[in-house]
PDB file of C-alpha atoms in Angstrom:
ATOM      1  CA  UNK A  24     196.606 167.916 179.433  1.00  0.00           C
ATOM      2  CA  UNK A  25     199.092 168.018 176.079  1.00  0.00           C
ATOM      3  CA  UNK A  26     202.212 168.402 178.720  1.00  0.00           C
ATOM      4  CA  UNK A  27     200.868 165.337 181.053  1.00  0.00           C
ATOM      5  CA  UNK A  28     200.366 163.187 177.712  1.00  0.00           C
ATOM      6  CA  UNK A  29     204.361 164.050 176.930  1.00  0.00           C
ATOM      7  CA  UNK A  30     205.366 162.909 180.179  1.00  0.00           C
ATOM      8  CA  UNK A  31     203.638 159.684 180.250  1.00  0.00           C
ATOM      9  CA  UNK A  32     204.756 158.984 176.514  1.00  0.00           C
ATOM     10  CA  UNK A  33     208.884 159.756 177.542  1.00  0.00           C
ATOM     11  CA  UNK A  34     207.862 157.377 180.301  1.00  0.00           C
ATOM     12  CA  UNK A  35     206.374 154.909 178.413  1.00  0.00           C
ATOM     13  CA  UNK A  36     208.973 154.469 175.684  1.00  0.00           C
ATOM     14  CA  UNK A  37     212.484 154.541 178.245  1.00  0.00           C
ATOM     15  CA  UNK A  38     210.607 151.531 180.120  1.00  0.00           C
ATOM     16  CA  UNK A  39     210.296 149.914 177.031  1.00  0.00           C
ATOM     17  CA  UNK A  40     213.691 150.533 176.158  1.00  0.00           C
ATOM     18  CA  UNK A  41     214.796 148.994 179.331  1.00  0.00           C
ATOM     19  CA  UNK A  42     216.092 145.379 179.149  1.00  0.00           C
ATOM     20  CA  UNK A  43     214.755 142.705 181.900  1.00  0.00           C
ATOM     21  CA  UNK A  44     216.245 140.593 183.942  1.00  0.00           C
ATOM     22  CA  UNK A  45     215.395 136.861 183.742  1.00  0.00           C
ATOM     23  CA  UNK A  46     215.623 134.567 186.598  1.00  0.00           C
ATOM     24  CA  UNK A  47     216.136 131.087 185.767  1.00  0.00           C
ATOM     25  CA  UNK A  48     216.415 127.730 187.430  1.00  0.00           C
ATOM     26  CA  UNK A  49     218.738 125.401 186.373  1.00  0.00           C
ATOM     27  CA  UNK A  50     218.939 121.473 187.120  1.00  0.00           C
ATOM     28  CA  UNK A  51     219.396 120.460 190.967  1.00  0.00           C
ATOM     29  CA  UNK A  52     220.870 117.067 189.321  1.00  0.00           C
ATOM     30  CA  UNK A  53     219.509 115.350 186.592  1.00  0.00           C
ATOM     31  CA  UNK A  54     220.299 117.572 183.930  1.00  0.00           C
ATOM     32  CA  UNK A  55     216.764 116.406 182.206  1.00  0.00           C
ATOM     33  CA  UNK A  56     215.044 118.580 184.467  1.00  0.00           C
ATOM     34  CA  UNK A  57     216.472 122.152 182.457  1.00  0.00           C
ATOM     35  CA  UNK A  58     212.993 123.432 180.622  1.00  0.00           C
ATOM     36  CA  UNK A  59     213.214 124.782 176.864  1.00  0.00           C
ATOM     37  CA  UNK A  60     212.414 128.077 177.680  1.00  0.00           C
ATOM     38  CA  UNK A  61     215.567 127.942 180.177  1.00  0.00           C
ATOM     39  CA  UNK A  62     217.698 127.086 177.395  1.00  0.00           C
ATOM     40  CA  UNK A  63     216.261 129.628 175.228  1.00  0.00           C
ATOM     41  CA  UNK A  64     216.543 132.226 177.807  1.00  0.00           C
ATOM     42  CA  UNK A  65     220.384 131.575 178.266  1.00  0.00           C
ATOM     43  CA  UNK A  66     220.938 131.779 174.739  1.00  0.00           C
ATOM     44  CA  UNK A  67     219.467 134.872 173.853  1.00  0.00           C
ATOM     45  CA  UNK A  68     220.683 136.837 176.819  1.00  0.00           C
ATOM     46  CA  UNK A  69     223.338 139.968 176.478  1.00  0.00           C
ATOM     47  CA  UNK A  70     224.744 138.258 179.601  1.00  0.00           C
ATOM     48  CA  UNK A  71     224.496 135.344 181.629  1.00  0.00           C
ATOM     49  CA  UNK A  72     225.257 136.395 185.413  1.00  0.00           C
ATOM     50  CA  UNK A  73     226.580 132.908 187.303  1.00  0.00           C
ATOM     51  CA  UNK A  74     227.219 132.501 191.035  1.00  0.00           C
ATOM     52  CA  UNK A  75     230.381 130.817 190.296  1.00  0.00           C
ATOM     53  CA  UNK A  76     231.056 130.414 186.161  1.00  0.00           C
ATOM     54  CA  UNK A  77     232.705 127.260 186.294  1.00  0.00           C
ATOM     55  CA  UNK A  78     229.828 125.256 187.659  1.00  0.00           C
ATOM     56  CA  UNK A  79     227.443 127.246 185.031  1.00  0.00           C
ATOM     57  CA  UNK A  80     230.042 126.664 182.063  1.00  0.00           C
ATOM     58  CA  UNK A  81     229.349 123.109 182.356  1.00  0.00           C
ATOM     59  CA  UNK A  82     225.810 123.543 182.370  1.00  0.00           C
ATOM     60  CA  UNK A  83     225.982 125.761 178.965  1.00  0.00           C
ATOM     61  CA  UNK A  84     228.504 123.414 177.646  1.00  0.00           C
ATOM     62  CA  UNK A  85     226.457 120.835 177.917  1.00  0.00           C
ATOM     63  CA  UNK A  86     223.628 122.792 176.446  1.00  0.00           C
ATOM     64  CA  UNK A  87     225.179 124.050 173.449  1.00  0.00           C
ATOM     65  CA  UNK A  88     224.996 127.451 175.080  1.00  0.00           C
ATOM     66  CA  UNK A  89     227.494 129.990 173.820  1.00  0.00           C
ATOM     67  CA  UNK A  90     227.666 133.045 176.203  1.00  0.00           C
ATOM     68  CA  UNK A  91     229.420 135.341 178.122  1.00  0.00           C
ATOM     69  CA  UNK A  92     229.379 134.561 181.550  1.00  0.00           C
ATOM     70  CA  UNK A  93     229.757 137.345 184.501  1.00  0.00           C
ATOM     71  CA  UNK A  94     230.682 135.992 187.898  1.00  0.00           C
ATOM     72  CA  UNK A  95     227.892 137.381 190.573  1.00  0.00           C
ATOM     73  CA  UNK A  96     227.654 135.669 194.147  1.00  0.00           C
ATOM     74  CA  UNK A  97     227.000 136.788 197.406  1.00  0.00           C
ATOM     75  CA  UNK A  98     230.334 138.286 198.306  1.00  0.00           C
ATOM     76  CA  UNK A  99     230.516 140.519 195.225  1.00  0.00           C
ATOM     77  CA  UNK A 100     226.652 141.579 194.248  1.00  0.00           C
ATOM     78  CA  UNK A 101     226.624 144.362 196.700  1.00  0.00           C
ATOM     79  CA  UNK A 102     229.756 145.754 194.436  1.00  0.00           C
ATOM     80  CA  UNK A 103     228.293 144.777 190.970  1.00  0.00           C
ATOM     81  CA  UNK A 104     224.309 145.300 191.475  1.00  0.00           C
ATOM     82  CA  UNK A 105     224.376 148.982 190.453  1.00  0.00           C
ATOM     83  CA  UNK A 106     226.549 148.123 187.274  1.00  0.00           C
ATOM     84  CA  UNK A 107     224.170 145.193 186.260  1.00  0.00           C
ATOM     85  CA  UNK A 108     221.158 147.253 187.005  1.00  0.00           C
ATOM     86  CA  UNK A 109     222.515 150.013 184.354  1.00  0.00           C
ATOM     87  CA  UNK A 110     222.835 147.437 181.723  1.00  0.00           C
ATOM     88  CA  UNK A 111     219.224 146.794 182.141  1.00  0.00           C
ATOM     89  CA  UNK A 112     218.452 150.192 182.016  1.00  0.00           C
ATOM     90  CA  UNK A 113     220.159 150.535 178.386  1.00  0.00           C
ATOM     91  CA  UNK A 114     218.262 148.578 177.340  1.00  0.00           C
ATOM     92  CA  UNK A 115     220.479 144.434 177.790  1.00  0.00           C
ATOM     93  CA  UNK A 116     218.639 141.405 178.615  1.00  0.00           C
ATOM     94  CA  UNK A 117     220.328 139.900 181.457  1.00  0.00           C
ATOM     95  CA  UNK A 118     220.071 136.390 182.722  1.00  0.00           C
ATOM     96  CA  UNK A 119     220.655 135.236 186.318  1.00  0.00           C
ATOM     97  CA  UNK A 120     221.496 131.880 187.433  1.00  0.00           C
ATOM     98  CA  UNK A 121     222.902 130.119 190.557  1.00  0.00           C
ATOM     99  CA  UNK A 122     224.856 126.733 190.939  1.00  0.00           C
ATOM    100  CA  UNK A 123     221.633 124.837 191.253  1.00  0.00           C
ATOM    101  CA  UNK A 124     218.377 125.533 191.469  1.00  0.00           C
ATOM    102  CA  UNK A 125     216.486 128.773 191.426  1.00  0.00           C
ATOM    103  CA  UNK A 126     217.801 131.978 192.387  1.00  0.00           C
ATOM    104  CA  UNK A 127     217.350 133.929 195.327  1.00  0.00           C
ATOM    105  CA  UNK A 128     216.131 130.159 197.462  1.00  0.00           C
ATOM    106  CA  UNK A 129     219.146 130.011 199.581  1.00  0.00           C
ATOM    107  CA  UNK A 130     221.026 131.467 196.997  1.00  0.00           C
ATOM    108  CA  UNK A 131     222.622 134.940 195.785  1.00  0.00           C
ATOM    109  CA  UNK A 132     219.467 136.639 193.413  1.00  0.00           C
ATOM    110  CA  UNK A 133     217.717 138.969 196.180  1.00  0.00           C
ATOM    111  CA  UNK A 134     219.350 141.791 196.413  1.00  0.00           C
ATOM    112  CA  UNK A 135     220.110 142.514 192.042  1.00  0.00           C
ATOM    113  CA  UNK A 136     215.718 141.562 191.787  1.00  0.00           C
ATOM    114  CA  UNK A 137     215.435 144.836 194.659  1.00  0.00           C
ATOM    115  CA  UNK A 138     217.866 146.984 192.758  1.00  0.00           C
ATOM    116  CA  UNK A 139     216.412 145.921 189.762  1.00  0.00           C
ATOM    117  CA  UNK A 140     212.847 146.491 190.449  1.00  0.00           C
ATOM    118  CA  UNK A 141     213.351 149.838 192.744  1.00  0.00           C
ATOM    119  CA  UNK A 142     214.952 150.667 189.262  1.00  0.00           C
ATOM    120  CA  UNK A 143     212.174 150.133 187.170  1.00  0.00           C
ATOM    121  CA  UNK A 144     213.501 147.153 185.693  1.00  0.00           C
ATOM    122  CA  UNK A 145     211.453 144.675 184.145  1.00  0.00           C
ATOM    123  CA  UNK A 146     211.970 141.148 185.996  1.00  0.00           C
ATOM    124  CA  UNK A 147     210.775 137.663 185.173  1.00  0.00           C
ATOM    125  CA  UNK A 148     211.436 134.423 186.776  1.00  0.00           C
ATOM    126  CA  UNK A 149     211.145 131.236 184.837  1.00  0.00           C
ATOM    127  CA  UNK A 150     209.733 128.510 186.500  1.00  0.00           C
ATOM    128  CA  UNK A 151     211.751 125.190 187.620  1.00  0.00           C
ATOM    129  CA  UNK A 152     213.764 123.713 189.498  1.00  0.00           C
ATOM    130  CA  UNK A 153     214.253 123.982 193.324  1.00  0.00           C
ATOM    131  CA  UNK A 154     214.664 121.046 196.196  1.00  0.00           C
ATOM    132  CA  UNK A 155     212.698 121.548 198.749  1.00  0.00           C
ATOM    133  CA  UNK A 156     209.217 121.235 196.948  1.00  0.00           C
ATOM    134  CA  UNK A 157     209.906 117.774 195.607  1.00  0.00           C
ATOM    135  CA  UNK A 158     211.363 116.956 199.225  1.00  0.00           C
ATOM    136  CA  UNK A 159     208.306 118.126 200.837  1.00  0.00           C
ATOM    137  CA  UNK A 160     205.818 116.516 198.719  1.00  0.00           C
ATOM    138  CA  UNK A 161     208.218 113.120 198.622  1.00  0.00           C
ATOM    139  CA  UNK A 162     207.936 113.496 202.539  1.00  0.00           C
ATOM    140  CA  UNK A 163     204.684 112.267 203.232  1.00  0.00           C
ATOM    141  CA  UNK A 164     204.088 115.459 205.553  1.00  0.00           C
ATOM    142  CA  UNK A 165     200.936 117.904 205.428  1.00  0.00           C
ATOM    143  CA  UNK A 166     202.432 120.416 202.575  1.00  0.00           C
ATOM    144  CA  UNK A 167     199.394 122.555 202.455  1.00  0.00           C
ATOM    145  CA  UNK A 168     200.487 124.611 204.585  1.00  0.00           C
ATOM    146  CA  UNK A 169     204.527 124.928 205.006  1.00  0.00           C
ATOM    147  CA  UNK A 170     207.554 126.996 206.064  1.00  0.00           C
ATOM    148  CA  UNK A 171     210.853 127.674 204.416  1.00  0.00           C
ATOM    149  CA  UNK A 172     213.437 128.254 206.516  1.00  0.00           C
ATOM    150  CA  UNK A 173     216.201 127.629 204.772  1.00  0.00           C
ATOM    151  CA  UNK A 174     219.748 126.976 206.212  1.00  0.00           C
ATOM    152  CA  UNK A 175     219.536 128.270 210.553  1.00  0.00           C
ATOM    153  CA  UNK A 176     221.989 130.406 211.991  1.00  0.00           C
ATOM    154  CA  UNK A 177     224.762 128.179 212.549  1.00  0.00           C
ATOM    155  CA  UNK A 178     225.600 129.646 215.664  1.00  0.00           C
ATOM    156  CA  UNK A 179     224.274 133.118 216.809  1.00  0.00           C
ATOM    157  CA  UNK A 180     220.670 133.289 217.123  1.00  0.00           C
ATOM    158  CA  UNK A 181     220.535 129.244 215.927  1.00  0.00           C
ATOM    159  CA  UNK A 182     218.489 128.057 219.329  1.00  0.00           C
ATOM    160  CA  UNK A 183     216.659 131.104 219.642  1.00  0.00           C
ATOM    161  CA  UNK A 184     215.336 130.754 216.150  1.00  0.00           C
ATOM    162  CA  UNK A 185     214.384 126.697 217.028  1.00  0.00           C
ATOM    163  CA  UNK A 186     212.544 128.231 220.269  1.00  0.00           C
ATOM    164  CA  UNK A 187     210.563 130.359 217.985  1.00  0.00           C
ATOM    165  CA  UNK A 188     209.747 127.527 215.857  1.00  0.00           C
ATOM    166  CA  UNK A 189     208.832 125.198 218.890  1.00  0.00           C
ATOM    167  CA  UNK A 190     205.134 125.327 218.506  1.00  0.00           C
ATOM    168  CA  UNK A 191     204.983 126.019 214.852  1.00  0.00           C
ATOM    169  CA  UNK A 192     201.971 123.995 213.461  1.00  0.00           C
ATOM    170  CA  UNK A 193     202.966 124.324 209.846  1.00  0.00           C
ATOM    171  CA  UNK A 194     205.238 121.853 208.140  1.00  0.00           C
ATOM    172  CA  UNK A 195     208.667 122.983 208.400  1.00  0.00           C
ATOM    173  CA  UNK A 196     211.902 122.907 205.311  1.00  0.00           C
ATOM    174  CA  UNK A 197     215.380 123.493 206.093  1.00  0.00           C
ATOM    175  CA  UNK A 198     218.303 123.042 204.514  1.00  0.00           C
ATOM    176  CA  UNK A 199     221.288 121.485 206.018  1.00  0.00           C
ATOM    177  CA  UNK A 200     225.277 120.269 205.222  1.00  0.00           C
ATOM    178  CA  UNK A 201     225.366 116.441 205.251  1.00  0.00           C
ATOM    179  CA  UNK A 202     228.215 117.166 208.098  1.00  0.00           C
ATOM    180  CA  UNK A 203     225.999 119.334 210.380  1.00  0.00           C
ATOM    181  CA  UNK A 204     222.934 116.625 209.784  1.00  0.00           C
ATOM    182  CA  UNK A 205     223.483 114.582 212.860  1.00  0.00           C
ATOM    183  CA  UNK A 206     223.603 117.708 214.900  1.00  0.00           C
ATOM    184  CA  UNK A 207     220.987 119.283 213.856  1.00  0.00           C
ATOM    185  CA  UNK A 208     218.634 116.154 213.812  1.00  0.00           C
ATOM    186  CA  UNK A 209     219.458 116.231 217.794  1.00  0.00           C
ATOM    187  CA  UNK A 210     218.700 119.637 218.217  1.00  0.00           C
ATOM    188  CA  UNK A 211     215.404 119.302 216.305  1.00  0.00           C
ATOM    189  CA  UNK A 212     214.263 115.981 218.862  1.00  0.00           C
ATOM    190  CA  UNK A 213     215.399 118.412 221.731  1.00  0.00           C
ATOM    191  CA  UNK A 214     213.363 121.487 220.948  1.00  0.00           C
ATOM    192  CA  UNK A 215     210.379 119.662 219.004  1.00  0.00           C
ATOM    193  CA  UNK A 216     210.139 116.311 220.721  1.00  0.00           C
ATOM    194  CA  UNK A 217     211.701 113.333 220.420  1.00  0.00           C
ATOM    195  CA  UNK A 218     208.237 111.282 218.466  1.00  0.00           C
ATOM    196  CA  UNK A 219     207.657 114.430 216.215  1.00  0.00           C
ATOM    197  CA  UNK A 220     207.738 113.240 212.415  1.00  0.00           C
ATOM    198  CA  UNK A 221     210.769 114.059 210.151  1.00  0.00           C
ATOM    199  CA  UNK A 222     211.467 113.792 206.542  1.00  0.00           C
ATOM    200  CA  UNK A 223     215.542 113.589 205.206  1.00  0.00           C
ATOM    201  CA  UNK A 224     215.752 113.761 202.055  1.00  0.00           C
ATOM    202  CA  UNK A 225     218.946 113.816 199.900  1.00  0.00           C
ATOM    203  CA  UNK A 226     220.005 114.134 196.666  1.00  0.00           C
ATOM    204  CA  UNK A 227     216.809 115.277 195.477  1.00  0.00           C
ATOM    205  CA  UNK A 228     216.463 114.477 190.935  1.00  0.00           C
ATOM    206  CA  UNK A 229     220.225 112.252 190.876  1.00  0.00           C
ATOM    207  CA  UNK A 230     220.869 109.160 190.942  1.00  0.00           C
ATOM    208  CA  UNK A 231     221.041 108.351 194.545  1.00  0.00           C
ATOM    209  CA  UNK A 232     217.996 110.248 195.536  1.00  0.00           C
ATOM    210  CA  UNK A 233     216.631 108.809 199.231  1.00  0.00           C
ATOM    211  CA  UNK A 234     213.970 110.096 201.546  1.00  0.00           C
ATOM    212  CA  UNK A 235     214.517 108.425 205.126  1.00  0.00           C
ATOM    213  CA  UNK A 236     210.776 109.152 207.191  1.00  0.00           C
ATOM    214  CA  UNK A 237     210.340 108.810 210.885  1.00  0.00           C
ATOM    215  CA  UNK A 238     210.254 110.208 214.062  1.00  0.00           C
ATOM    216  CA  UNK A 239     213.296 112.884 214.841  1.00  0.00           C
ATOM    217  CA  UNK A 240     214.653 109.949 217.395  1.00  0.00           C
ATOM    218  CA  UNK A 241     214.550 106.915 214.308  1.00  0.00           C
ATOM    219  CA  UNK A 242     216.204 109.785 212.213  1.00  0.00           C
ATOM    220  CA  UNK A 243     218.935 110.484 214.944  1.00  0.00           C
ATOM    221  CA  UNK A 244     219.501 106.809 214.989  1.00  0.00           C
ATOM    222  CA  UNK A 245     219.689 106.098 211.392  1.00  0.00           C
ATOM    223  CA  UNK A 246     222.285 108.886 210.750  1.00  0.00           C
ATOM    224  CA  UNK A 247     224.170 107.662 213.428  1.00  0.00           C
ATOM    225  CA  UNK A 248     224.802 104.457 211.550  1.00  0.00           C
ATOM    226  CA  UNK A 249     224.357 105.772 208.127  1.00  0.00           C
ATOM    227  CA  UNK A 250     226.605 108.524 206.619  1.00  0.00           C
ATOM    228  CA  UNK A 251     224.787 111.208 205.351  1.00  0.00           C
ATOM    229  CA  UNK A 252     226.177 112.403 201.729  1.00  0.00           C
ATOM    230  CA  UNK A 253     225.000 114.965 199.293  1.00  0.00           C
ATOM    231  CA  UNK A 254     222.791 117.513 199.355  1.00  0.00           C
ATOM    232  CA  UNK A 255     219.971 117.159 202.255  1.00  0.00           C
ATOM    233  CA  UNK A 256     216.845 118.649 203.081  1.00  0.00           C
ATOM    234  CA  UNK A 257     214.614 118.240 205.887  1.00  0.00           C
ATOM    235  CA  UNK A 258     211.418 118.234 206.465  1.00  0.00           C
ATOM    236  CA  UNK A 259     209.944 118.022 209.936  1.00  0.00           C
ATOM    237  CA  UNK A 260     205.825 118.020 211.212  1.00  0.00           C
ATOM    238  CA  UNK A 261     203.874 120.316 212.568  1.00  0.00           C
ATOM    239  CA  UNK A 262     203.026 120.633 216.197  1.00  0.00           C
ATOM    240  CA  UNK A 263     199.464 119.001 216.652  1.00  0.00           C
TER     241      UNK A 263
END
């Protein structure tokens, strides 16, 4: 019984020697919409982990945020995971954030919270920012029940994940480039119908923030006129 206690004590004091790793949001645009604790977070970090540091050494800057800043993005994090994950383990408190938003939505952040937690590691995510839940609720769509699907496949596997979706009665988010918009819009009236009820919006917390509402057809036509610009998000109905 003595040698059982000893293990579970050495276990019980390396966790709590191990750092954690924080997940925070940071502003989609208006720069208002970065919480205290965010703030606080970034400044007491060991290390501030940025999918690309110039974007987030604005973001301190304007904070008054003095930190070091380690570049971590989706075409190095298979490289620097295991590196990150053994500063946790001695014990650093390590921040992650992305170029907008929260981590790990369409962004770099899944694969260091695996490591991290198949590790042992402590993790936390802050709550905040992210686009697609103000675009949803701004849509005027059921969001009671929705799915995320991000950004599609731009080309392999793009139409057979739209035929999968074809009689999906949930709402439905994507994400989308303002220049594949039009395209897409026309792909959504082909597989969903042409009178099924869309939601674009862009520009979601800045100054220009829009949400266009109507049928996939009215939305084809209005982007046909009207140049899409920023960052867009789309939210489409339901089957019924």
């Amino acid at each position: 019984m003595a040698f059982f206690f000893v293990i579970w004590q050495y276990f019980t004091t390396f966790a709590s020697n191990m750092g954690t790793l924080y997940i925070v949001p940071t502003p989609v645009g208006n720069m208002e919409d970065m919480t205290m604790r965010a703030v606080r977070t970034l400044k007491e970090a060991d290390l501030v982990l940025a999918e690309d540091t110039r974007t987030s050494g604005i973001l301190l800057k304007h904070f008054e945020i003095q930190n070091r800043l380690m570049s971590h993005h989706k075409f190095n994090e298979h490289g620097t995971s295991a590196g990150i994950v053994e500063r946790l383990k001695a014990g650093q408190d390590i921040a992650l954030v992305s170029d907008a938003g929260t981590p790990g939505i369409s962004d770099p952040g899944f694969f260091l919270v695996r490591e991290a937690a198949k590790a042992g590691v402590n993790v936390t995510c802050l709550p905040g920012p992210t686009a697609f839940v103000p675009a949803l609720v701004m849509s005027g769509l059921p969001c009671d029940r929705f799915t995320f699907e991000g950004f599609l496949p731009q080309k392999k596997g793009r139409q057979t994940r739209l035929g999968l979706l074809a009689n999906e009665q949930r709402t439905m988010v994507f994400y989308e480039s303002p220049y594949r918009l039009l395209k897409t819009l026309q792909q959504f009236a082909d597989v969903f119908g042409t009178e099924r009820q869309g939601c674009v919006c862009r520009e979601i917390s800045k100054v220009h923030e829009e949400a266009v509402r109507g049928s996939l057809a009215e939305l084809v036509e209005h982007f046909k006129v009207t140049e899409p610009r920023g960052e867009i998000v789309i939210i489409v109905a339901g089957q019924q």
